[in-house]
Coordinates of C-alpha atoms in Angstrom, one line a residue:
X319 CA -37.9 -19.2 8.1
X320 CA -34.5 -18.4 7.2
X321 CA -34.1 -15.0 6.8
X322 CA -33.1 -12.6 4.1
X323 CA -29.9 -12.1 6.0
X324 CA -29.4 -16.0 6.6
X325 CA -30.0 -16.7 3.2
X326 CA -27.5 -14.0 2.3
X327 CA -24.6 -15.2 4.1
X328 CA -25.7 -19.1 2.6
X329 CA -24.9 -18.0 -1.4
X330 CA -22.0 -15.7 1.0
X331 CA -20.6 -18.5 2.2
X332 CA -20.7 -20.7 -1.7
X333 CA -19.4 -18.3 -3.5
X334 CA -16.0 -17.7 -1.4
X335 CA -14.5 -20.4 -3.4
X336 CA -14.3 -17.3 -6.0
X337 CA -13.3 -14.7 -3.4
X338 CA -9.8 -15.5 -3.9
X339 CA -9.7 -14.5 -8.0
X340 CA -12.1 -12.0 -7.8
X341 CA -9.8 -10.0 -4.9
X342 CA -6.7 -11.2 -7.4
X343 CA -8.1 -8.9 -10.3
X344 CA -9.5 -6.5 -7.9
X345 CA -6.3 -3.9 -8.9
X346 CA -6.2 -3.0 -12.9
X347 CA -4.2 -4.0 -15.2
X348 CA -2.7 0.0 -15.8
X349 CA -3.1 0.0 -11.4
X350 CA -0.4 -3.2 -11.4
X351 CA 1.9 -1.7 -14.2
X352 CA 1.8 1.9 -11.8
X353 CA 3.2 -0.3 -9.4
X354 CA 5.9 -2.3 -10.5
X355 CA 6.7 0.2 -12.8
X356 CA 10.2 2.7 -12.5
X357 CA 9.9 6.0 -10.9
X358 CA 12.7 7.3 -12.5
X359 CA 11.1 10.9 -10.9
X360 CA 13.3 11.2 -8.0
X361 CA 16.3 13.0 -7.8
X362 CA 19.4 11.5 -7.7
X363 CA 20.1 12.6 -4.1
X364 CA 17.4 10.6 -3.2
X365 CA 18.5 10.1 0.9
X366 CA 17.5 7.4 3.3
X367 CA 14.5 6.9 6.0
X368 CA 16.7 7.7 9.1
X369 CA 14.2 9.4 10.9
X370 CA 10.8 6.7 11.4
X371 CA 7.3 7.9 13.2
X372 CA 5.1 5.2 14.3
X373 CA 1.5 6.5 15.4
X374 CA 0.5 3.3 17.3
X375 CA 2.4 0.8 20.4
X376 CA -0.3 -2.0 19.7
X377 CA 1.1 -5.5 18.9
X378 CA 1.6 -3.2 14.5
X379 CA 3.6 -0.7 15.8
X380 CA 6.2 -2.6 18.7
X381 CA 6.4 -5.1 16.0
X382 CA 7.6 -2.5 13.3
X383 CA 10.3 -1.0 15.4
X384 CA 11.7 -4.6 16.3
X385 CA 11.9 -5.2 12.9
X386 CA 13.5 -0.8 12.0
X387 CA 15.7 -1.7 15.0
X388 CA 16.1 -5.1 16.9
X389 CA 16.7 -7.4 13.6
X390 CA 20.0 -9.2 12.6
X391 CA 18.5 -10.7 9.4
X392 CA 17.4 -7.3 8.0
X393 CA 20.7 -5.6 9.7
X394 CA 23.2 -7.6 8.6
X395 CA 25.5 -6.8 5.8
X396 CA 23.0 -3.5 5.3
X397 CA 24.7 -0.2 6.0
X398 CA 22.4 2.8 6.1
X399 CA 23.5 5.4 4.6
X400 CA 25.3 8.6 7.1
X401 CA 24.5 6.4 10.6
X402 CA 21.7 4.2 12.2
X403 CA 17.8 4.0 11.6
X404 CA 16.2 6.4 14.8
X405 CA 12.9 5.0 15.9
X406 CA 10.1 6.9 17.6
X407 CA 7.0 5.2 19.1
X408 CA 3.9 7.4 20.2
X409 CA 1.1 6.3 21.5
X410 CA -2.7 8.0 23.0
X411 CA -2.9 5.7 25.7
X412 CA -1.4 6.5 29.1
X413 CA 0.6 3.4 29.7
X414 CA 0.9 -0.1 28.7
X415 CA -2.1 -2.2 30.7
X416 CA -1.0 -5.6 30.5
X417 CA -4.6 -6.9 31.5
X418 CA -6.5 -4.5 28.9
X419 CA -7.7 -6.8 25.9
X420 CA -8.0 -10.6 26.1
X421 CA -6.2 -13.9 24.4
X422 CA -5.6 -13.9 20.2
X423 CA -3.5 -16.1 18.4
X424 CA -0.2 -16.9 17.0
X425 CA 0.7 -19.4 14.3
X426 CA 2.0 -16.1 11.1
X427 CA 2.7 -14.0 13.4
X428 CA 4.9 -16.2 16.0
X429 CA 7.1 -17.6 12.4
X430 CA 7.8 -13.6 10.9
X431 CA 9.1 -13.3 15.0
X432 CA 11.3 -15.7 14.4
X433 CA 12.5 -13.8 10.9
X434 CA 12.6 -10.1 12.9
X435 CA 15.0 -11.8 15.8
X436 CA 14.6 -15.5 16.4
X437 CA 15.3 -14.5 20.5
X438 CA 12.2 -12.0 20.3
X439 CA 10.1 -15.2 19.3
X440 CA 11.8 -16.8 21.9
X441 CA 10.6 -14.9 24.9
X442 CA 6.9 -14.1 23.2
X443 CA 6.8 -18.5 23.2
X444 CA 8.2 -18.3 26.9
X445 CA 5.1 -16.7 27.8
X446 CA 2.5 -18.2 25.5
X447 CA 0.8 -21.8 25.9
X448 CA 1.1 -23.8 22.9
X449 CA -2.7 -24.7 21.3
X450 CA -2.8 -28.3 20.8
X451 CA -6.0 -29.2 19.1
X452 CA -9.1 -26.7 17.2
X453 CA -12.3 -28.1 18.3
X454 CA -15.5 -27.3 17.0
X455 CA -19.3 -28.3 18.8
X456 CA -22.6 -27.5 18.4
X457 CA -25.4 -27.9 20.6
X458 CA -27.3 -31.3 20.0
X459 CA -30.5 -31.7 18.1
X460 CA -31.3 -34.9 20.0
X461 CA -31.8 -36.2 23.3
X462 CA -29.2 -38.5 23.0
X463 CA -26.2 -35.8 24.7
X464 CA -25.7 -31.9 25.1
X465 CA -23.7 -31.8 22.7
X466 CA -22.3 -33.4 19.0
X467 CA -18.8 -32.7 16.9
X468 CA -18.4 -31.1 14.2
X469 CA -14.9 -31.5 14.0
X470 CA -11.0 -32.3 15.9
X471 CA -8.4 -30.9 14.9
X472 CA -4.8 -31.6 15.1
X473 CA -2.3 -28.6 14.7
X474 CA 0.3 -30.3 14.0
X475 CA -0.9 -32.8 12.1
X476 CA -3.0 -29.7 9.9
X477 CA 0.4 -28.1 9.8
X478 CA 2.3 -31.6 8.6
X479 CA -0.5 -32.4 5.9
X480 CA 0.9 -28.7 3.7
X481 CA 4.3 -28.6 2.6
X482 CA 4.3 -24.7 2.9
X483 CA 2.7 -24.4 6.2
X484 CA 5.5 -27.2 7.1
X485 CA 8.2 -24.5 5.6
X486 CA 7.2 -21.7 7.5
X487 CA 4.3 -22.9 10.8
X488 CA 7.6 -25.8 12.6
X489 CA 10.0 -24.7 14.2
X490 CA 13.4 -26.0 14.1
X491 CA 12.7 -28.9 16.5
X492 CA 9.3 -29.8 14.6
X493 CA 6.9 -28.0 17.2
X494 CA 4.3 -26.3 16.1
X495 CA 4.3 -22.4 15.5
X496 CA 0.3 -22.2 17.0
X497 CA 0.3 -20.4 20.5
X498 CA -2.1 -18.8 22.9
X499 CA -1.2 -15.4 24.3
X500 CA -2.6 -12.6 26.2
X501 CA -2.7 -9.2 24.1
X502 CA -1.5 -7.1 27.3
X503 CA 1.1 -9.2 27.7
X504 CA 2.2 -10.1 24.2
X505 CA 2.5 -5.5 24.0
X506 CA 4.2 -6.0 27.5
X507 CA 7.1 -8.5 26.4
X508 CA 7.7 -6.4 22.7
X509 CA 8.2 -3.2 24.4
X510 CA 10.5 -4.7 27.0
X511 CA 12.3 -5.8 25.0
X512 CA 13.4 -3.2 22.6
X513 CA 16.3 -1.7 22.0
X514 CA 17.5 1.5 24.2
X515 CA 17.9 3.8 21.4
X516 CA 13.6 3.3 20.9
X517 CA 12.2 6.1 22.5
X518 CA 8.5 5.4 23.6
X519 CA 6.0 7.9 24.3
X520 CA 2.4 7.7 25.8
X521 CA -0.1 10.0 26.1
X522 CA 0.1 11.9 23.1
X523 CA -2.2 11.7 20.3
X524 CA -2.0 13.1 16.7
X525 CA -4.3 15.7 15.3
X526 CA -1.8 16.9 12.1
X527 CA 1.0 16.2 9.5
X528 CA 2.3 19.0 8.6
X529 CA 5.5 20.0 6.9
X530 CA 8.1 22.6 8.5
X531 CA 6.9 26.2 9.2
X532 CA 10.8 26.8 7.2
X533 CA 13.2 26.0 5.3
X534 CA 15.3 22.7 6.9
X535 CA 18.2 21.7 4.8
X536 CA 16.4 17.7 5.0
X537 CA 13.1 18.8 5.0
X538 CA 10.9 15.9 6.8
X539 CA 7.0 15.9 8.3
X540 CA 6.2 16.5 11.5
X541 CA 3.8 15.4 13.8
X542 CA 1.0 17.4 15.8
X543 CA -0.6 16.0 19.0
X544 CA -3.2 17.1 21.3
X545 CA -1.2 18.7 23.7
X546 CA 0.7 21.2 21.6
X547 CA 3.6 19.6 20.7
X548 CA 4.7 19.2 18.0
X549 CA 7.3 16.4 16.9
X550 CA 9.6 15.8 14.1
X551 CA 11.2 15.9 11.2
X552 CA 10.0 12.6 10.0
X553 CA 11.9 10.9 6.7
X554 CA 8.2 8.5 7.5
X555 CA 5.4 8.1 10.1
X556 CA 3.9 4.9 10.4
X557 CA 0.0 4.8 11.1
X558 CA -0.2 2.1 13.4
X559 CA -3.1 3.3 15.9
X560 CA -5.4 0.7 15.3
X561 CA -9.0 0.5 13.4
X562 CA -10.0 4.3 14.6
X563 CA -6.9 5.7 12.6
X564 CA -6.0 9.8 12.7
X565 CA -3.0 8.2 9.9
X566 CA -5.9 6.2 7.9
X567 CA -7.3 9.0 7.5
X568 CA -4.8 11.9 6.3
X569 CA -4.4 9.6 3.8
X570 CA -7.1 9.9 2.2
X571 CA -8.0 13.1 3.1
X572 CA -5.1 14.5 4.0
X573 CA -6.5 16.0 7.4
X574 CA -7.3 14.9 10.5
X575 CA -10.7 14.9 12.7
X576 CA -10.5 15.7 16.3
X577 CA -12.8 13.9 17.4
X578 CA -11.4 10.1 16.4
X579 CA -14.8 8.5 16.8
X580 CA -16.1 10.4 13.5
X581 CA -13.5 9.7 11.3
X582 CA -14.7 10.2 7.5
X583 CA -13.3 8.7 4.0
X584 CA -12.1 5.5 4.0
X585 CA -11.0 5.4 8.1
X586 CA -15.0 5.4 9.0
X587 CA -14.7 2.1 10.3
X588 CA -17.8 -0.6 9.4
X589 CA -19.8 -1.8 12.4
X590 CA -20.7 -5.6 11.0
X591 CA -24.3 -6.0 13.4
X592 CA -21.7 -8.4 15.4
X593 CA -21.4 -8.2 19.6
X594 CA -19.1 -10.4 21.6
X595 CA -19.0 -10.2 25.0
X596 CA -16.0 -12.0 26.8
X597 CA -15.0 -12.7 30.0
X598 CA -11.2 -13.6 31.7
X599 CA -10.3 -15.6 34.3
X600 CA -6.8 -14.2 36.0
X601 CA -5.3 -17.6 36.6
X602 CA -7.0 -20.2 34.3
X603 CA -5.9 -23.5 36.7
X604 CA -3.5 -24.9 34.3
X605 CA 0.2 -25.2 34.3
X606 CA 2.9 -22.9 32.1
X607 CA 3.8 -24.6 29.2
X608 CA 1.6 -27.4 28.5
X609 CA -0.5 -27.3 24.9
X610 CA -3.6 -26.6 25.6
X611 CA -6.9 -26.7 23.2
X612 CA -9.3 -24.0 21.2
X613 CA -13.0 -25.1 21.7
X614 CA -15.8 -23.2 19.5
X615 CA -19.4 -24.4 20.3
X616 CA -22.0 -23.8 17.8
X617 CA -25.8 -22.5 19.4
X618 CA -29.4 -21.4 18.8
X619 CA -28.0 -18.0 18.0
X620 CA -24.7 -17.3 18.7
X621 CA -21.8 -19.1 19.3
X622 CA -18.8 -19.0 22.2
X623 CA -15.0 -19.9 21.9
X624 CA -13.0 -21.1 24.9
X625 CA -9.4 -21.0 25.4
X626 CA -6.7 -20.7 27.7
X627 CA -4.1 -18.6 26.8
X628 CA -0.2 -17.4 28.6
X629 CA -0.3 -14.4 30.3
X630 CA 4.0 -13.9 30.7
X631 CA 6.5 -16.1 31.8
X632 CA 5.9 -15.6 35.1
X633 CA 2.2 -14.8 35.7
X634 CA -0.1 -18.5 35.3
X635 CA -2.3 -18.3 32.4
X636 CA -5.6 -16.6 31.9
X637 CA -8.9 -18.3 30.7
X638 CA -11.4 -16.6 28.2
X639 CA -14.1 -17.5 27.5
X640 CA -16.1 -15.5 24.5
X641 CA -19.6 -15.4 23.6
X642 CA -21.2 -14.0 20.1
X643 CA -24.4 -13.1 18.6
X644 CA -26.2 -10.6 16.3
X645 CA -26.5 -7.1 17.7
X646 CA -30.8 -7.3 17.6
X647 CA -31.3 -4.1 16.2
X648 CA -29.8 -4.4 12.9
X649 CA -29.6 -7.1 10.0
X650 CA -25.8 -7.3 9.4
X651 CA -24.5 -4.1 9.8
X652 CA -27.3 -2.3 9.0
X653 CA -29.6 -0.3 11.8
X654 CA -33.3 -1.4 11.5
X655 CA -35.7 1.2 10.4
X656 CA -37.0 2.5 14.1
X657 CA -40.9 0.4 13.6
X658 CA -38.9 -2.9 12.9
X659 CA -36.2 -2.4 16.3
X660 CA -36.7 -4.8 19.4
X661 CA -38.6 -2.8 22.5
X662 CA -36.3 -2.7 25.3
X663 CA -38.4 -5.2 26.9
X664 CA -38.4 -7.6 24.3
X665 CA -34.5 -7.6 24.7
X666 CA -33.7 -11.1 26.7
X667 CA -30.0 -10.3 25.8
X668 CA -29.5 -6.8 26.5
X669 CA -27.8 -7.3 22.9
X670 CA -28.1 -3.8 21.5
X671 CA -25.9 -1.3 20.3
X672 CA -26.5 2.9 21.0
X673 CA -27.4 5.8 18.6
X674 CA -23.2 6.0 18.1
X675 CA -21.0 2.2 18.6
X676 CA -18.0 3.8 20.2
X677 CA -17.3 1.0 22.3
X678 CA -13.8 -0.3 21.8
X679 CA -13.8 -1.3 18.5
X680 CA -10.2 -1.8 18.4
X681 CA -9.4 -4.5 21.1
X682 CA -6.8 -3.6 22.7
X683 CA -8.9 -0.6 24.6
X684 CA -9.4 -1.1 28.0
X685 CA -13.1 -0.5 27.9
X686 CA -14.6 -2.7 30.7
X687 CA -18.2 -3.7 31.7
X688 CA -20.0 -4.2 35.9
X689 CA -18.7 -7.5 36.7
X690 CA -22.5 -8.1 38.1
X691 CA -24.5 -7.0 35.2
X692 CA -22.4 -8.4 32.3
X693 CA -22.1 -11.8 34.4
X694 CA -25.9 -12.1 34.8
X695 CA -26.3 -11.3 30.8
X696 CA -23.5 -13.7 30.1
X697 CA -25.0 -16.3 32.1
X698 CA -28.1 -15.4 30.0
X699 CA -26.8 -15.6 27.0
X700 CA -24.9 -18.8 27.5
X701 CA -28.7 -20.3 29.5
X702 CA -30.9 -19.0 25.8
X703 CA -28.9 -20.1 23.3
X704 CA -27.9 -23.6 24.8
X705 CA -24.1 -23.1 24.6
X706 CA -23.0 -26.2 26.2
X707 CA -19.6 -26.1 26.4
X708 CA -18.6 -27.7 29.9
X709 CA -16.2 -24.8 30.7
X710 CA -18.9 -21.9 29.7
X711 CA -20.2 -21.2 33.4
X712 CA -17.3 -21.5 35.7
X713 CA -14.8 -19.2 33.6
X714 CA -18.2 -16.7 33.6
X715 CA -18.5 -17.4 37.0
X716 CA -14.7 -16.9 38.5
X717 CA -13.7 -13.9 36.0
X718 CA -12.0 -11.5 37.2
X719 CA -12.9 -8.1 34.6
X720 CA -15.7 -8.4 32.0
X721 CA -15.4 -6.3 27.8
X722 CA -17.9 -5.9 25.8
X723 CA -17.6 -4.6 21.9
X724 CA -19.0 -4.2 18.4
X725 CA -17.0 -5.6 15.6
X726 CA -16.0 -3.5 12.6
X727 CA -13.7 -3.3 10.3
X728 CA -12.8 -1.5 7.1
X729 CA -13.8 -1.9 3.7
X730 CA -10.6 -4.0 2.5
X731 CA -11.2 -1.8 -1.3
X732 CA -9.9 1.7 -1.7
X733 CA -8.4 4.3 -3.9
X734 CA -6.7 6.3 -2.2
X735 CA -4.3 3.1 -0.8
X736 CA -2.5 2.4 2.5
X737 CA 0.9 5.8 1.8
X738 CA 1.2 9.0 1.1
X739 CA 3.4 11.8 0.6
X740 CA 3.1 14.6 2.0
X741 CA 3.6 17.8 0.7
X742 CA 6.0 20.0 1.3
X743 CA 8.7 17.9 2.4
X744 CA 11.4 17.0 0.2
X745 CA 9.9 13.5 -0.1
X746 CA 8.4 12.5 3.4
X747 CA 6.0 10.2 3.7
X748 CA 2.8 7.9 5.8
X749 CA 1.7 5.2 5.1
X750 CA -1.0 2.3 7.4
X751 CA 0.2 -0.9 9.1
X752 CA -1.8 -3.5 10.5
X753 CA -5.4 -2.7 11.8
X754 CA -4.8 1.2 10.6
X755 CA -4.4 -0.4 6.5
X756 CA -7.3 -3.2 7.0
X757 CA -8.9 -3.6 10.2
X758 CA -10.9 -7.1 10.2
X759 CA -12.7 -9.5 11.6
X760 CA -11.6 -11.6 14.5
X761 CA -13.8 -14.7 13.6
X762 CA -10.3 -16.4 11.3
X763 CA -8.1 -14.9 14.7
X764 CA -5.8 -13.4 12.0
X765 CA -6.0 -9.6 13.2
X766 CA -2.4 -9.4 15.1
X767 CA -0.8 -12.4 13.0
X768 CA -1.5 -9.7 9.4
X769 CA -0.1 -7.1 12.1
X770 CA 3.2 -8.7 12.8
X771 CA 3.2 -9.5 9.1
X772 CA 3.0 -6.2 7.6
X773 CA 5.7 -5.0 10.3
X774 CA 8.0 -7.4 8.7
X775 CA 6.7 -6.8 5.1
X776 CA 7.5 -3.8 5.6
X777 CA 10.5 -3.3 7.1
X778 CA 11.9 -5.4 4.5
X779 CA 11.3 -2.8 1.9
X780 CA 12.6 0.3 4.0
X781 CA 15.7 -2.0 4.2
X782 CA 16.1 -1.9 0.6
X783 CA 15.0 1.1 -0.3
X784 CA 18.0 2.2 2.0
X785 CA 20.3 -0.3 0.9
X786 CA 19.8 1.2 -2.8
X787 CA 20.4 4.4 -2.4
X788 CA 23.4 3.5 -0.5
X789 CA 24.8 1.8 -3.7
X790 CA 22.7 4.4 -6.1
X791 CA 25.6 7.5 -4.0
X792 CA 28.0 5.1 -4.0
X793 CA 28.0 4.9 -7.4
X794 CA 26.9 8.7 -8.2
X795 CA 23.9 7.9 -10.5
X796 CA 22.8 10.7 -13.0
X797 CA 19.1 12.2 -13.2
X798 CA 20.3 11.3 -16.9
X799 CA 20.9 7.9 -16.7
X800 CA 17.4 6.4 -18.0
X801 CA 19.6 2.9 -18.0
X802 CA 19.9 2.3 -14.2
X803 CA 16.5 2.5 -12.0
X804 CA 16.8 5.2 -9.0
X805 CA 15.8 4.3 -5.2
X806 CA 12.2 5.5 -5.2
X807 CA 10.4 5.3 -1.9
X808 CA 7.2 5.8 -3.7
X809 CA 7.7 2.6 -5.0
X810 CA 8.7 0.8 -2.0
X811 CA 5.7 1.2 -0.5
X812 CA 3.6 0.6 -3.4
X813 CA 5.3 -2.9 -3.5
X814 CA 4.3 -2.8 0.2
X815 CA 1.2 -2.8 -0.5
X816 CA 1.0 -4.5 -3.3
X817 CA 3.0 -8.1 -1.1
X818 CA 0.3 -7.5 1.3
X819 CA -3.2 -6.1 0.0
X820 CA -4.5 -9.9 -1.1
X821 CA -4.1 -11.9 1.7
X822 CA -5.5 -9.4 3.8
X823 CA -8.6 -8.8 1.5
X824 CA -9.0 -11.9 1.2
X825 CA -9.5 -13.0 5.1
X826 CA -11.4 -9.5 5.5
X827 CA -14.4 -11.1 3.1
X828 CA -13.8 -14.4 4.3
X829 CA -14.1 -13.4 8.3
X830 CA -17.0 -11.3 7.6
X831 CA -18.7 -14.4 5.4
X832 CA -18.2 -16.5 8.5
X833 CA -19.1 -14.4 11.2
X834 CA -22.5 -13.8 10.2
X835 CA -22.6 -17.6 9.4
X836 CA -21.5 -19.1 12.6
X837 CA -23.5 -16.2 14.5
X838 CA -26.9 -16.8 13.1
X839 CA -30.8 -16.1 14.8
X840 CA -31.9 -17.8 17.2
X841 CA -34.8 -19.6 15.8
X842 CA -33.8 -22.8 15.9
X843 CA -33.8 -24.2 12.5
X844 CA -31.2 -21.6 11.1
X845 CA -28.9 -23.2 13.7
X846 CA -29.2 -26.3 12.1
X847 CA -29.1 -25.7 9.1
X848 CA -25.9 -24.4 9.6
X849 CA -24.3 -27.3 11.2
X850 CA -25.2 -28.9 8.7
X851 CA -23.4 -27.3 6.4
X852 CA -20.3 -26.5 8.6
X853 CA -20.6 -31.1 8.6
X854 CA -20.6 -31.0 5.2
X855 CA -17.6 -28.5 4.7
X856 CA -15.8 -30.2 6.8
X857 CA -17.1 -33.6 4.3
X858 CA -15.1 -31.6 1.8
X859 CA -12.0 -30.1 4.0
X860 CA -12.8 -26.3 3.2
X861 CA -12.7 -25.2 7.0
X862 CA -9.1 -27.0 7.0
X863 CA -8.1 -25.4 3.8
X864 CA -9.1 -21.7 4.9
X865 CA -7.7 -21.7 8.0
X866 CA -4.8 -22.9 7.3
X867 CA -4.1 -20.5 3.8
X868 CA -4.6 -17.9 6.9
X869 CA -2.6 -18.8 9.0
X870 CA 0.7 -19.1 7.0
X871 CA 3.1 -16.2 6.1
X872 CA 2.8 -13.8 3.1
X873 CA 4.6 -11.6 2.9

């Protein structure tokens, strides 16, 4: 019998076509007007953004550093008064571990890497694997076979079917910009290609944002770190520190909690009640650069994804297997009452969370599970759920490492926004980028892509602001000149949020619905209903449109 949760998922899926329209009007007319109106309170001697602190050396932070210091298209013809941008990156990890995390898809993000720097895009492509097909399969409900086809989407044909996609997702040779690469390998390439002028410091956990203790001529904000050090001054501090973002908490509360697992306000991540286990086989058994398919297999109680991902230019590709299912002690994001919890002896897949969901929520942390224990659990899930992917068992049996995480996301609607002026600093700001701004479930494969798009969009706004400051200083605009638009960093940061809010909020809502719809419950009837429903959606062309629209960059 269809549960309340599954019925809700069904109704939410039917309503998905209206989501974009609802989100488009999520800001009131007065809020939209306020975001676009000229800020005439800025003094005539406003200063450019020269000193940028990036908190987090993940995909968002490293991409932003490239966009600010390594982008010919932005730097050409724009002279920043009094010198170049100074960019410093601080990350809480001890070091970058290229083996941490699993594979990611790059499409709109890959296109934006080309906007940042074509040479950087080329380096990432050389370390990645082209994705040729996206295939959907489901457990066969007849005795004729083990698996039935839901869809086969040729990536190149998918892109060529849409004019916007053709413009953004085909390279100069007409090849699809749709690749798979291991998260650690991507970060490694981005780090290695950074200009030498960019300072990168690890083992630096932010604990506070403050103004200077004494009067400094050019003002600026400072970052406090767990080791007692103080860095600054900075004109802009960018939070690229993931789903447990300290900077998001600061923007919302003007305070940073000592314990990252106890963030407050909008920085408190929501646990979806969906769990993912994944296995990584270092040598995937294929040649570099050969196009490979991604295959989803919908089973009875969960679904699986298998794919080959590039591991950098000089390493063999890795094979990843993901199995996604519901936490047995949660109904969606809501924990069951104690009396309704699944007894431990009945938890056949050990698919439950702890009292506090604290494990690696942001995909980048290196929280591994014991090989033997997790291998056995994953093989058990494959058998119980009826996952019919032919490579699943061999990948798990030969995996070199295992990870497990709970799927988290942020509520896309919050009143604090993505930026905040730091008091008593002479106009320094904090702003959010990537998962820190809009952590989303991974079910459309867009987390990394949206982070890179954020980086490009934010860098564009900062260069625009600095250009306006240069022109204003050159023209000696006075405070009394009401006809001239005075440069305003606050306004540029609002425009950045306005540009990126709708695409990311839309993806967050859709990915959440898709996650619950795809995962389902282990009762047979629901899985059959889901498979039929997906076939109807495919007949109407809905999955193609959702997948393609999410992949086209909107910057």
